[in-house]
Amino acid sequence: MLSNILGLVLLALIVKPSYAQVIVNCNPSSPQNAPDCRPFIAGFCEAKGAETVLPGNGIDGCAWNGNRTDFACLMYATNEARIPQIPTVEICLEVLTAIGNECHNGNAHVAGDSFIYVWGSQVGGCD
């Protein structure tokens, strides 16, 4: 019996949850020359993964290379739940990466997660 319990505990420690149900909606009007914002995803998710977000509110981030003629990368996470929530860093990373792999602008979420993630771009800096 003890070996069965230890086996289950070990299995629980090894198994990583999979968020395979990422639903991505690309924005068809996104500019063809929009930037690849994937290098900024980890910084956004790690910085925002400690913030409590009230229902209906969101957190945002912007990154750019300092050249006003280029695009800035915009990322948002909106809490769709009825209670305050903290975004999960792992889900944030997976969802924003999924958007980046499929399109330059769009939104996505994981089934069962309370946050909707948006990735967009704008000409110029982060004003």
mmCIF file of C-alpha atoms in Angstrom:
data_model
loop_
_atom_site.group_PDB
_atom_site.id
_atom_site.type_symbol
_atom_site.label_atom_id
_atom_site.label_comp_id
_atom_site.label_asym_id
_atom_site.label_seq_id
_atom_site.Cartn_x
_atom_site.Cartn_y
_atom_site.Cartn_z
ATOM 1 C CA MET A 1 0.000 0.000 0.000
ATOM 2 C CA LEU A 2 2.782 2.428 0.925
ATOM 3 C CA SER A 3 4.575 1.650 -2.340
ATOM 4 C CA ASN A 4 1.369 2.435 -4.284
ATOM 5 C CA ILE A 5 1.033 5.798 -2.529
ATOM 6 C CA LEU A 6 4.694 6.616 -3.124
ATOM 7 C CA GLY A 7 4.287 5.636 -6.772
ATOM 8 C CA LEU A 8 1.330 8.005 -7.168
ATOM 9 C CA VAL A 9 3.204 10.829 -5.462
ATOM 10 C CA LEU A 10 6.198 10.268 -7.746
ATOM 11 C CA LEU A 11 3.915 10.192 -10.798
ATOM 12 C CA ALA A 12 2.251 13.434 -9.700
ATOM 13 C CA LEU A 13 5.652 15.089 -9.412
ATOM 14 C CA ILE A 14 6.762 13.929 -12.860
ATOM 15 C CA VAL A 15 3.625 14.653 -14.878
ATOM 16 C CA LYS A 16 3.565 18.179 -16.281
ATOM 17 C CA PRO A 17 0.103 19.509 -17.045
ATOM 18 C CA SER A 18 -0.529 20.097 -20.726
ATOM 19 C CA TYR A 19 -2.400 23.147 -21.932
ATOM 20 C CA ALA A 20 -3.009 21.702 -25.393
ATOM 21 C CA GLN A 21 -6.389 23.395 -25.750
ATOM 22 C CA VAL A 22 -5.022 26.796 -26.727
ATOM 23 C CA ILE A 23 -7.595 28.564 -28.884
ATOM 24 C CA VAL A 24 -6.004 31.218 -31.124
ATOM 25 C CA ASN A 25 -7.930 33.861 -33.078
ATOM 26 C CA CYS A 26 -5.745 35.733 -35.551
ATOM 27 C CA ASN A 27 -6.568 39.291 -36.557
ATOM 28 C CA PRO A 28 -6.889 39.169 -40.367
ATOM 29 C CA SER A 29 -6.180 42.891 -40.702
ATOM 30 C CA SER A 30 -2.791 42.695 -38.992
ATOM 31 C CA PRO A 31 0.003 44.335 -40.972
ATOM 32 C CA GLN A 32 2.262 41.986 -42.917
ATOM 33 C CA ASN A 33 5.361 43.721 -41.593
ATOM 34 C CA ALA A 34 4.308 43.500 -37.939
ATOM 35 C CA PRO A 35 7.169 42.541 -35.638
ATOM 36 C CA ASP A 36 7.962 39.172 -34.169
ATOM 37 C CA CYS A 37 7.251 39.860 -30.501
ATOM 38 C CA ARG A 38 8.203 36.394 -29.265
ATOM 39 C CA PRO A 39 11.466 37.638 -27.685
ATOM 40 C CA PHE A 40 9.397 39.778 -25.282
ATOM 41 C CA ILE A 41 6.949 37.070 -24.142
ATOM 42 C CA ALA A 42 8.976 35.661 -21.249
ATOM 43 C CA GLY A 43 9.626 39.091 -19.755
ATOM 44 C CA PHE A 44 5.943 40.027 -19.935
ATOM 45 C CA CYS A 45 4.693 36.751 -18.453
ATOM 46 C CA GLU A 46 7.249 36.637 -15.655
ATOM 47 C CA ALA A 47 6.640 40.270 -14.677
ATOM 48 C CA LYS A 48 2.859 40.017 -14.797
ATOM 49 C CA GLY A 49 2.605 36.558 -13.224
ATOM 50 C CA ALA A 50 2.776 38.077 -9.744
ATOM 51 C CA GLU A 51 0.000 40.657 -10.182
ATOM 52 C CA THR A 52 -3.523 40.129 -8.899
ATOM 53 C CA VAL A 53 -6.031 41.226 -11.526
ATOM 54 C CA LEU A 54 -9.558 42.267 -10.576
ATOM 55 C CA PRO A 55 -12.560 40.891 -12.520
ATOM 56 C CA GLY A 56 -12.918 42.525 -15.926
ATOM 57 C CA ASN A 57 -9.565 44.272 -15.605
ATOM 58 C CA GLY A 58 -6.320 43.533 -17.339
ATOM 59 C CA ILE A 59 -2.591 43.998 -17.288
ATOM 60 C CA ASP A 60 -0.539 45.145 -20.213
ATOM 61 C CA GLY A 61 2.987 45.442 -21.431
ATOM 62 C CA CYS A 62 4.759 47.090 -24.327
ATOM 63 C CA ALA A 63 8.204 46.531 -25.809
ATOM 64 C CA TRP A 64 10.012 48.183 -28.694
ATOM 65 C CA ASN A 65 13.498 48.672 -30.059
ATOM 66 C CA GLY A 66 13.620 52.463 -29.625
ATOM 67 C CA ASN A 67 13.117 53.373 -33.285
ATOM 68 C CA ARG A 68 9.866 55.331 -33.709
ATOM 69 C CA THR A 69 9.463 54.166 -37.313
ATOM 70 C CA ASP A 70 9.222 50.555 -36.176
ATOM 71 C CA PHE A 71 6.386 48.700 -34.521
ATOM 72 C CA ALA A 72 5.977 48.297 -30.781
ATOM 73 C CA CYS A 73 4.791 44.976 -29.347
ATOM 74 C CA LEU A 74 1.699 45.146 -27.136
ATOM 75 C CA MET A 75 0.586 42.324 -24.858
ATOM 76 C CA TYR A 76 -2.487 42.187 -22.647
ATOM 77 C CA ALA A 77 -4.032 39.696 -20.232
ATOM 78 C CA THR A 78 -7.645 40.295 -19.171
ATOM 79 C CA ASN A 79 -9.301 38.512 -16.246
ATOM 80 C CA GLU A 80 -12.691 37.188 -17.391
ATOM 81 C CA ALA A 81 -13.492 35.585 -14.008
ATOM 82 C CA ARG A 82 -15.830 37.013 -11.384
ATOM 83 C CA ILE A 83 -13.119 36.986 -8.725
ATOM 84 C CA PRO A 84 -9.585 38.419 -8.576
ATOM 85 C CA GLN A 85 -7.028 36.132 -10.232
ATOM 86 C CA ILE A 86 -3.281 35.963 -10.796
ATOM 87 C CA PRO A 87 -2.250 34.883 -14.308
ATOM 88 C CA THR A 88 -0.269 31.655 -14.494
ATOM 89 C CA VAL A 89 3.201 32.252 -15.937
ATOM 90 C CA GLU A 90 3.233 28.872 -17.716
ATOM 91 C CA ILE A 91 -0.142 29.433 -19.386
ATOM 92 C CA CYS A 92 0.824 32.987 -20.336
ATOM 93 C CA LEU A 93 4.014 31.709 -22.000
ATOM 94 C CA GLU A 94 2.209 28.949 -23.860
ATOM 95 C CA VAL A 95 -0.697 31.095 -25.043
ATOM 96 C CA LEU A 96 1.346 34.089 -26.227
ATOM 97 C CA THR A 97 3.820 31.760 -27.952
ATOM 98 C CA ALA A 98 0.896 30.062 -29.719
ATOM 99 C CA ILE A 99 -0.277 33.455 -30.998
ATOM 100 C CA GLY A 100 3.259 34.274 -32.155
ATOM 101 C CA ASN A 101 3.586 30.956 -33.949
ATOM 102 C CA GLU A 102 0.316 31.427 -35.844
ATOM 103 C CA CYS A 103 0.026 35.150 -36.522
ATOM 104 C CA HIS A 104 1.427 38.600 -35.758
ATOM 105 C CA ASN A 105 -1.713 39.970 -34.085
ATOM 106 C CA GLY A 106 -4.482 38.118 -32.341
ATOM 107 C CA ASN A 107 -5.869 36.805 -29.106
ATOM 108 C CA ALA A 108 -5.966 33.435 -27.426
ATOM 109 C CA HIS A 109 -6.928 31.594 -24.288
ATOM 110 C CA VAL A 110 -6.732 28.147 -22.763
ATOM 111 C CA ALA A 111 -10.013 26.363 -22.170
ATOM 112 C CA GLY A 112 -10.753 26.578 -18.456
ATOM 113 C CA ASP A 113 -8.391 29.487 -17.739
ATOM 114 C CA SER A 114 -9.899 32.822 -16.727
ATOM 115 C CA PHE A 115 -7.502 35.005 -18.758
ATOM 116 C CA ILE A 116 -7.764 36.117 -22.371
ATOM 117 C CA TYR A 117 -4.372 37.050 -23.837
ATOM 118 C CA VAL A 118 -3.954 39.569 -26.652
ATOM 119 C CA TRP A 119 -0.895 40.298 -28.762
ATOM 120 C CA GLY A 120 -0.860 43.314 -31.022
ATOM 121 C CA SER A 121 1.416 45.920 -32.495
ATOM 122 C CA GLN A 122 1.401 49.614 -33.261
ATOM 123 C CA VAL A 123 3.627 51.897 -35.280
ATOM 124 C CA GLY A 124 6.019 53.827 -33.087
ATOM 125 C CA GLY A 125 6.878 53.414 -29.467
ATOM 126 C CA CYS A 126 5.118 52.587 -26.243
ATOM 127 C CA ASP A 127 3.232 55.808 -25.539
#
